[in-house]
mmCIF file of C-alpha atoms and ligand atoms in Angstrom:
data_model
loop_
_atom_site.group_PDB
_atom_site.id
_atom_site.type_symbol
_atom_site.label_atom_id
_atom_site.label_comp_id
_atom_site.label_asym_id
_atom_site.label_seq_id
_atom_site.Cartn_x
_atom_site.Cartn_y
_atom_site.Cartn_z
ATOM 1 C CA MET A 152 16.313 15.097 -21.943
ATOM 2 C CA ILE A 153 16.182 11.728 -24.131
ATOM 3 C CA LEU A 154 12.869 9.915 -24.839
ATOM 4 C CA VAL A 155 13.195 6.610 -26.101
ATOM 5 C CA LYS A 156 10.754 3.641 -27.171
ATOM 6 C CA THR A 157 12.225 0.285 -27.089
ATOM 7 C CA ILE A 158 15.090 -1.384 -25.907
ATOM 8 C CA GLU A 159 16.999 -1.755 -28.365
ATOM 9 C CA GLU A 160 17.290 2.230 -28.595
ATOM 10 C CA LEU A 161 18.621 2.252 -25.373
ATOM 11 C CA GLY A 162 20.626 -0.189 -25.092
ATOM 12 C CA LYS A 163 22.283 1.241 -27.739
ATOM 13 C CA LEU A 164 22.171 4.816 -26.103
ATOM 14 C CA LEU A 165 23.547 3.281 -22.979
ATOM 15 C CA LYS A 166 26.290 1.626 -24.593
ATOM 16 C CA ASN A 167 27.498 5.910 -25.518
ATOM 17 C CA TYR A 168 26.764 6.688 -22.123
ATOM 18 C CA ARG A 169 28.869 3.991 -20.526
ATOM 19 C CA SER A 170 31.728 3.457 -23.071
ATOM 20 C CA ALA A 171 32.485 7.344 -22.427
ATOM 21 C CA GLY A 172 32.581 5.999 -18.376
ATOM 22 C CA GLU A 173 28.858 7.571 -17.303
ATOM 23 C CA SER A 174 28.073 5.297 -14.290
ATOM 24 C CA ILE A 175 24.277 4.883 -14.549
ATOM 25 C CA GLY A 176 21.128 5.304 -11.699
ATOM 26 C CA PHE A 177 18.236 3.736 -12.215
ATOM 27 C CA VAL A 178 14.605 4.935 -10.998
ATOM 28 C CA PRO A 179 11.466 2.354 -12.611
ATOM 29 C CA THR A 180 7.622 4.441 -11.974
ATOM 30 C CA MET A 181 4.403 2.932 -13.502
ATOM 31 C CA GLY A 182 4.512 7.185 -14.309
ATOM 32 C CA ALA A 183 1.160 9.491 -12.595
ATOM 33 C CA LEU A 184 4.022 10.954 -10.879
ATOM 34 C CA HIS A 185 4.812 13.456 -8.196
ATOM 35 C CA PRO A 186 7.698 14.479 -5.005
ATOM 36 C CA GLY A 187 9.130 11.049 -3.736
ATOM 37 C CA HIS A 188 9.417 10.605 -7.379
ATOM 38 C CA ILE A 189 11.104 13.679 -7.672
ATOM 39 C CA SER A 190 12.861 12.443 -4.891
ATOM 40 C CA LEU A 191 15.205 9.328 -6.048
ATOM 41 C CA VAL A 192 15.803 11.040 -9.968
ATOM 42 C CA SER A 193 17.460 13.492 -7.608
ATOM 43 C CA GLU A 194 18.650 10.809 -5.268
ATOM 44 C CA SER A 195 20.667 9.272 -8.444
ATOM 45 C CA ARG A 196 21.638 13.315 -9.463
ATOM 46 C CA LYS A 197 23.775 12.208 -6.613
ATOM 47 C CA ASN A 198 25.921 9.448 -8.632
ATOM 48 C CA GLU A 199 26.801 12.331 -10.332
ATOM 49 C CA GLY A 200 27.163 10.310 -14.529
ATOM 50 C CA VAL A 201 23.246 9.673 -16.939
ATOM 51 C CA THR A 202 19.751 8.940 -14.974
ATOM 52 C CA VAL A 203 17.390 6.169 -16.881
ATOM 53 C CA CYS A 204 13.718 6.810 -16.072
ATOM 54 C CA SER A 205 11.021 4.644 -17.002
ATOM 55 C CA ILE A 206 6.596 4.650 -16.982
ATOM 56 C CA PHE A 207 5.288 2.034 -17.415
ATOM 57 C CA VAL A 208 2.117 0.348 -16.245
ATOM 58 C CA ASN A 209 2.925 -3.264 -15.824
ATOM 59 C CA PRO A 210 0.436 -4.855 -15.829
ATOM 60 C CA THR A 211 1.528 -8.475 -13.955
ATOM 61 C CA GLN A 212 1.532 -6.904 -11.311
ATOM 62 C CA PHE A 213 -1.552 -6.234 -10.912
ATOM 63 C CA ASN A 214 -3.648 -8.405 -8.719
ATOM 64 C CA ASN A 215 -7.068 -6.507 -9.620
ATOM 65 C CA PRO A 216 -8.272 -5.471 -13.262
ATOM 66 C CA ALA A 217 -9.829 -2.572 -11.820
ATOM 67 C CA ASP A 218 -7.025 -0.613 -9.918
ATOM 68 C CA PHE A 219 -4.969 -2.017 -13.306
ATOM 69 C CA ASP A 220 -7.547 0.687 -15.459
ATOM 70 C CA LYS A 221 -7.725 3.004 -12.648
ATOM 71 C CA TYR A 222 -4.702 3.171 -12.459
ATOM 72 C CA PRO A 223 -3.816 7.268 -13.473
ATOM 73 C CA VAL A 224 -2.431 8.093 -16.638
ATOM 74 C CA THR A 225 -0.249 11.314 -16.901
ATOM 75 C CA ILE A 226 2.059 10.838 -19.332
ATOM 76 C CA GLU A 227 1.907 14.772 -20.729
ATOM 77 C CA LYS A 228 2.902 15.999 -17.028
ATOM 78 C CA ASP A 229 4.867 13.015 -16.267
ATOM 79 C CA ILE A 230 7.469 14.148 -19.361
ATOM 80 C CA ASN A 231 7.201 17.822 -18.520
ATOM 81 C CA VAL A 232 7.643 17.078 -14.857
ATOM 82 C CA LEU A 233 11.039 14.404 -15.325
ATOM 83 C CA GLU A 234 12.544 17.143 -17.588
ATOM 84 C CA GLN A 235 12.922 19.217 -15.242
ATOM 85 C CA ALA A 236 14.148 16.683 -12.325
ATOM 86 C CA GLY A 237 17.510 16.088 -15.060
ATOM 87 C CA CYS A 238 16.196 12.802 -15.915
ATOM 88 C CA THR A 239 19.243 11.608 -18.194
ATOM 89 C CA VAL A 240 16.880 9.276 -20.617
ATOM 90 C CA LEU A 241 13.510 7.955 -20.735
ATOM 91 C CA PHE A 242 12.032 5.020 -21.638
ATOM 92 C CA VAL A 243 8.766 4.771 -22.347
ATOM 93 C CA PRO A 244 7.799 1.517 -23.829
ATOM 94 C CA ALA A 245 3.942 0.205 -25.032
ATOM 95 C CA THR A 246 3.161 -3.123 -23.279
ATOM 96 C CA ALA A 247 4.160 -5.626 -26.414
ATOM 97 C CA GLU A 248 7.287 -4.251 -25.744
ATOM 98 C CA MET A 249 8.181 -5.627 -22.687
ATOM 99 C CA TYR A 250 5.297 -8.280 -22.741
ATOM 100 C CA PRO A 251 6.283 -9.632 -26.240
ATOM 101 C CA ALA A 252 3.311 -12.851 -27.351
ATOM 102 C CA ASN A 253 4.907 -15.787 -26.559
ATOM 103 C CA ASP A 254 7.372 -14.040 -23.443
ATOM 104 C CA PRO A 255 8.544 -16.830 -21.477
ATOM 105 C CA VAL A 256 6.515 -16.145 -17.903
ATOM 106 C CA LEU A 257 9.672 -16.771 -15.380
ATOM 107 C CA HIS A 258 8.466 -18.007 -11.415
ATOM 108 C CA TYR A 259 11.197 -16.589 -8.852
ATOM 109 C CA ASP A 260 11.719 -18.113 -5.026
ATOM 110 C CA LEU A 261 10.640 -15.406 -3.343
ATOM 111 C CA GLY A 262 10.440 -18.138 -0.011
ATOM 112 C CA PHE A 263 9.062 -16.701 2.531
ATOM 113 C CA ILE A 264 8.343 -12.930 2.056
ATOM 114 C CA GLU A 265 5.731 -13.413 -1.104
ATOM 115 C CA THR A 266 4.102 -15.183 1.349
ATOM 116 C CA ILE A 267 2.856 -12.134 3.677
ATOM 117 C CA LEU A 268 1.505 -9.143 3.742
ATOM 118 C CA GLU A 269 1.380 -8.034 0.823
ATOM 119 C CA GLY A 270 1.877 -11.191 -0.991
ATOM 120 C CA LYS A 271 -0.361 -12.339 1.260
ATOM 121 C CA TYR A 272 -3.196 -10.112 0.382
ATOM 122 C CA ARG A 273 -2.151 -9.312 -3.772
ATOM 123 C CA PRO A 274 -1.446 -12.985 -4.685
ATOM 124 C CA GLY A 275 0.619 -13.248 -7.688
ATOM 125 C CA HIS A 276 1.972 -8.894 -7.798
ATOM 126 C CA PHE A 277 5.029 -9.873 -6.093
ATOM 127 C CA GLN A 278 6.676 -12.980 -9.381
ATOM 128 C CA GLY A 279 4.715 -9.943 -11.929
ATOM 129 C CA VAL A 280 7.008 -6.713 -10.013
ATOM 130 C CA CYS A 281 9.756 -9.199 -10.079
ATOM 131 C CA ARG A 282 9.374 -9.837 -13.214
ATOM 132 C CA ILE A 283 8.909 -6.840 -15.506
ATOM 133 C CA VAL A 284 11.723 -5.491 -12.595
ATOM 134 C CA ASP A 285 14.345 -8.433 -14.296
ATOM 135 C CA LYS A 286 13.128 -7.203 -17.717
ATOM 136 C CA LEU A 287 13.936 -3.009 -17.361
ATOM 137 C CA LEU A 288 17.646 -4.332 -15.269
ATOM 138 C CA ASN A 289 18.170 -6.490 -18.408
ATOM 139 C CA ALA A 290 17.823 -3.282 -19.881
ATOM 140 C CA VAL A 291 19.134 -0.824 -18.151
ATOM 141 C CA LYS A 292 21.882 -2.899 -16.577
ATOM 142 C CA PRO A 293 22.178 -0.087 -14.540
ATOM 143 C CA ASP A 294 24.741 0.456 -11.809
ATOM 144 C CA THR A 295 22.307 1.386 -9.390
ATOM 145 C CA LEU A 296 18.429 1.448 -8.407
ATOM 146 C CA PHE A 297 16.808 3.563 -6.237
ATOM 147 C CA LEU A 298 13.870 2.698 -4.617
ATOM 148 C CA GLY A 299 11.666 4.898 -1.935
ATOM 149 C CA ARG A 300 11.170 3.294 0.984
ATOM 150 C CA LYS A 301 7.108 3.097 1.454
ATOM 151 C CA ASP A 302 7.217 0.467 -0.539
ATOM 152 C CA TYR A 303 8.900 -1.707 2.394
ATOM 153 C CA GLN A 304 7.994 -4.938 1.201
ATOM 154 C CA GLN A 305 8.527 -4.834 -2.928
ATOM 155 C CA CYS A 306 12.689 -3.140 -1.544
ATOM 156 C CA MET A 307 12.718 -6.802 -0.077
ATOM 157 C CA VAL A 308 11.489 -8.793 -2.865
ATOM 158 C CA ILE A 309 13.466 -7.048 -5.166
ATOM 159 C CA HIS A 310 16.510 -7.037 -3.069
ATOM 160 C CA LYS A 311 16.127 -11.377 -3.341
ATOM 161 C CA MET A 312 15.459 -11.376 -7.330
ATOM 162 C CA ILE A 313 18.997 -9.248 -8.215
ATOM 163 C CA GLY A 314 20.500 -12.287 -6.090
ATOM 164 C CA LEU A 315 18.560 -14.957 -7.957
ATOM 165 C CA GLN A 316 18.829 -13.468 -11.747
ATOM 166 C CA ALA A 317 22.859 -12.381 -10.036
ATOM 167 C CA HIS A 318 21.388 -8.484 -11.559
ATOM 168 C CA GLN A 319 25.404 -6.502 -11.397
ATOM 169 C CA THR A 320 23.167 -3.432 -8.931
ATOM 170 C CA GLN A 321 23.268 -1.927 -6.049
ATOM 171 C CA LEU A 322 19.439 -0.665 -4.751
ATOM 172 C CA GLN A 323 19.825 2.277 -2.040
ATOM 173 C CA VAL A 324 16.370 2.895 -0.499
ATOM 174 C CA CYS A 325 15.103 6.540 -0.208
ATOM 175 C CA ASP A 326 13.286 7.527 2.276
ATOM 176 C CA THR A 327 9.766 7.682 2.286
ATOM 177 C CA VAL A 328 7.955 12.315 1.063
ATOM 178 C CA ARG A 329 5.074 12.361 3.224
ATOM 179 C CA GLU A 330 2.835 16.042 2.640
ATOM 180 C CA ALA A 331 3.724 18.429 5.228
ATOM 181 C CA ASP A 332 0.468 16.068 6.996
ATOM 182 C CA GLY A 333 2.047 13.063 6.810
ATOM 183 C CA LEU A 334 0.488 11.565 4.730
ATOM 184 C CA ALA A 335 2.941 9.348 2.389
ATOM 185 C CA MET A 336 2.943 10.859 -1.177
ATOM 186 C CA SER A 337 1.817 7.894 -3.092
ATOM 187 C CA SER A 338 -0.484 8.436 -6.973
ATOM 188 C CA ARG A 339 -2.866 5.945 -5.675
ATOM 189 C CA ASN A 340 -3.634 9.465 -4.267
ATOM 190 C CA MET A 341 -4.837 11.277 -6.982
ATOM 191 C CA ARG A 342 -7.982 8.846 -6.654
ATOM 192 C CA LEU A 343 -9.055 9.875 -3.232
ATOM 193 C CA ASN A 344 -11.701 12.802 -2.945
ATOM 194 C CA LYS A 345 -10.850 15.658 -0.922
ATOM 195 C CA GLU A 346 -12.856 13.963 2.389
ATOM 196 C CA ASP A 347 -11.047 10.626 2.176
ATOM 197 C CA ARG A 348 -8.124 12.195 1.712
ATOM 198 C CA GLN A 349 -8.247 13.302 4.941
ATOM 199 C CA THR A 350 -9.504 10.388 6.186
ATOM 200 C CA ALA A 351 -6.576 9.094 4.839
ATOM 201 C CA LEU A 352 -4.493 10.413 7.481
ATOM 202 C CA HIS A 353 -5.226 7.452 10.127
ATOM 203 C CA ILE A 354 -2.872 5.166 8.646
ATOM 204 C CA ILE A 355 -0.155 7.437 9.675
ATOM 205 C CA LYS A 356 -1.742 8.368 12.671
ATOM 206 C CA ILE A 357 -2.009 4.454 13.970
ATOM 207 C CA LEU A 358 1.697 3.727 12.398
ATOM 208 C CA ARG A 359 2.513 6.611 14.662
ATOM 209 C CA SER A 360 1.235 5.698 17.666
ATOM 210 C CA ILE A 361 2.526 1.967 17.570
ATOM 211 C CA GLN A 362 5.588 4.521 17.887
ATOM 212 C CA SER A 363 4.944 6.198 20.978
ATOM 213 C CA ASN A 364 3.208 3.116 22.998
ATOM 214 C CA LEU A 365 6.194 0.657 21.998
ATOM 215 C CA LYS A 366 7.453 -1.083 24.086
ATOM 216 C CA PRO A 367 9.290 -4.544 25.353
ATOM 217 C CA GLY A 368 6.633 -7.451 25.545
ATOM 218 C CA ASP A 369 2.875 -8.604 23.777
ATOM 219 C CA LEU A 370 2.735 -6.126 21.323
ATOM 220 C CA SER A 371 -1.135 -7.717 19.878
ATOM 221 C CA PRO A 372 -2.893 -5.012 22.108
ATOM 222 C CA LEU A 373 -0.465 -2.521 19.882
ATOM 223 C CA LYS A 374 -2.136 -3.865 16.536
ATOM 224 C CA LYS A 375 -5.626 -4.653 17.849
ATOM 225 C CA VAL A 376 -6.441 -0.964 18.635
ATOM 226 C CA ALA A 377 -4.298 0.015 15.478
ATOM 227 C CA PHE A 378 -6.481 -1.904 13.362
ATOM 228 C CA GLN A 379 -9.701 -1.037 15.685
ATOM 229 C CA HIS A 380 -8.968 2.793 14.871
ATOM 230 C CA LEU A 381 -9.363 1.929 10.869
ATOM 231 C CA GLU A 382 -12.283 0.236 10.178
ATOM 232 C CA GLU A 383 -14.616 2.647 13.343
ATOM 233 C CA ASN A 384 -12.401 5.303 10.528
ATOM 234 C CA GLY A 385 -13.990 3.438 7.272
ATOM 235 C CA PHE A 386 -11.051 1.948 6.293
ATOM 236 C CA LYS A 387 -11.404 -1.504 5.337
ATOM 237 C CA SER A 388 -7.592 -1.812 6.229
ATOM 238 C CA ASP A 389 -5.849 -6.069 5.249
ATOM 239 C CA TYR A 390 -3.790 -5.594 8.051
ATOM 240 C CA VAL A 391 -1.092 -3.958 10.413
ATOM 241 C CA GLU A 392 1.298 -5.234 11.487
ATOM 242 C CA ILE A 393 4.846 -4.951 13.801
ATOM 243 C CA ALA A 394 7.478 -7.192 11.902
ATOM 244 C CA ASP A 395 10.713 -7.702 11.898
ATOM 245 C CA ALA A 396 12.849 -4.485 10.089
ATOM 246 C CA VAL A 397 15.334 -7.164 8.211
ATOM 247 C CA THR A 398 13.197 -9.820 7.763
ATOM 248 C CA LEU A 399 8.906 -8.953 7.736
ATOM 249 C CA GLU A 400 8.615 -11.959 9.764
ATOM 250 C CA PRO A 401 5.788 -10.752 12.580
ATOM 251 C CA VAL A 402 6.912 -10.215 15.619
ATOM 252 C CA THR A 403 4.276 -10.398 18.744
ATOM 253 C CA THR A 404 6.050 -10.811 21.990
ATOM 254 C CA TRP A 405 8.945 -7.707 21.707
ATOM 255 C CA ASP A 406 12.687 -8.543 23.977
ATOM 256 C CA GLY A 407 12.876 -4.536 23.133
ATOM 257 C CA LYS A 408 16.223 -5.108 20.794
ATOM 258 C CA GLN A 409 14.244 -7.597 18.107
ATOM 259 C CA PRO A 410 14.632 -3.866 14.660
ATOM 260 C CA LEU A 411 10.714 -3.250 14.363
ATOM 261 C CA VAL A 412 8.497 -2.122 11.456
ATOM 262 C CA ALA A 413 5.348 -1.001 11.289
ATOM 263 C CA LEU A 414 2.996 -1.643 8.368
ATOM 264 C CA ALA A 415 -0.644 -1.174 7.152
ATOM 265 C CA ALA A 416 -2.818 -2.234 4.515
ATOM 266 C CA ALA A 417 -6.094 -0.379 4.242
ATOM 267 C CA PHE A 418 -9.216 0.473 1.487
ATOM 268 C CA LEU A 419 -10.421 3.633 1.810
ATOM 269 C CA ASN A 420 -13.359 3.646 -0.688
ATOM 270 C CA GLU A 421 -11.608 1.938 -3.501
ATOM 271 C CA VAL A 422 -9.058 2.581 -2.626
ATOM 272 C CA ARG A 423 -6.074 1.058 -1.404
ATOM 273 C CA LEU A 424 -2.919 2.500 0.744
ATOM 274 C CA ILE A 425 -0.629 1.426 1.764
ATOM 275 C CA ASP A 426 2.129 3.033 4.230
ATOM 276 C CA ASN A 427 4.771 1.782 7.039
ATOM 277 C CA LEU A 428 7.096 3.233 9.815
ATOM 278 C CA VAL A 429 9.793 1.958 11.003
ATOM 279 C CA LEU A 430 9.986 1.718 14.736
ATOM 280 C CA THR A 431 14.067 0.959 15.863
ATOM 281 C CA THR A 432 16.471 -0.131 14.002
ATOM 282 C CA GLY A 433 17.323 -2.507 17.109
ATOM 283 C CA GLN A 434 21.354 -0.755 16.768
ATOM 284 C CA ASN A 435 20.912 1.146 19.989
ATOM 285 C CA ALA A 436 19.575 -1.454 22.153
HETATM 286 O O1 PAF B 519 7.164 0.646 -7.615
HETATM 287 C C1 PAF B 519 5.640 1.217 -8.286
HETATM 288 O O2 PAF B 519 5.896 1.789 -9.294
HETATM 289 C C2 PAF B 519 6.444 -0.587 -8.975
HETATM 290 O O3 PAF B 519 5.449 -1.360 -7.941
HETATM 291 C C3 PAF B 519 7.611 -0.816 -10.005
HETATM 292 C C4 PAF B 519 8.912 -0.507 -9.212
HETATM 293 C C5 PAF B 519 7.814 1.020 -11.184
HETATM 294 C C6 PAF B 519 7.074 -1.108 -11.475
HETATM 295 O O4 PAF B 519 6.628 -1.987 -11.926
#
């Protein structure tokens, strides 16, 4: 694995691979890697070519400075894990490399998708995500970008940004990787104490309960019960929502056909956890 720290170095290296006819797969991360990230590397490796990963804890996507300060950093371990996983090139830029002085701040016209759920509860978050991923795509110019479905709304936002900025990159969204007991893997799980790690399971529990109790008609009671369940178990919830799986518009009355996804975000003490479950793709309707 080759480790590079500057955009210039990265550009030169990838030009050689491209000239040799290699395709480029890209897995952007903020480090604190877990098997969910490694599954994205494995997906990229299926395409044979070159797999590029980046590790950069992006300050502009943290609307809460305390969350940024506490974001886990495990760089030595991450480098080893990526080497073992067969990553070809690791890009680890410094903050000044990605955000030089007087760096212009673009505004991405994301529309409705930025106004709801994560966009509503983390103002500015998706602008920060787009800003860094746009820069990374300009630097890597990958054929395929690999993202995990755990960040369902982020995948939609980045898909939109790829179109807005006319990047020549295909987005491949990969399944959420879960612990044996169902907890979605997340770098933030490292911050949970033993007790909260167990309590965290209530998130997937309510999503699965929504799925098994889903029937056409009014969905409000399902959402309400799920929200209350989290509150009763010590969470401070931002939202439990059932939304159209394609547009992310909240769905109140279900016709039995519309594709649906259930999404939740909640704090357990100071740790904010998110998860989602696609309830129905609408394909059997
Ligand atoms: O999902 C993440 O880890 C980050 O939002 C990303 C895509 C690496 C951008 O910083």
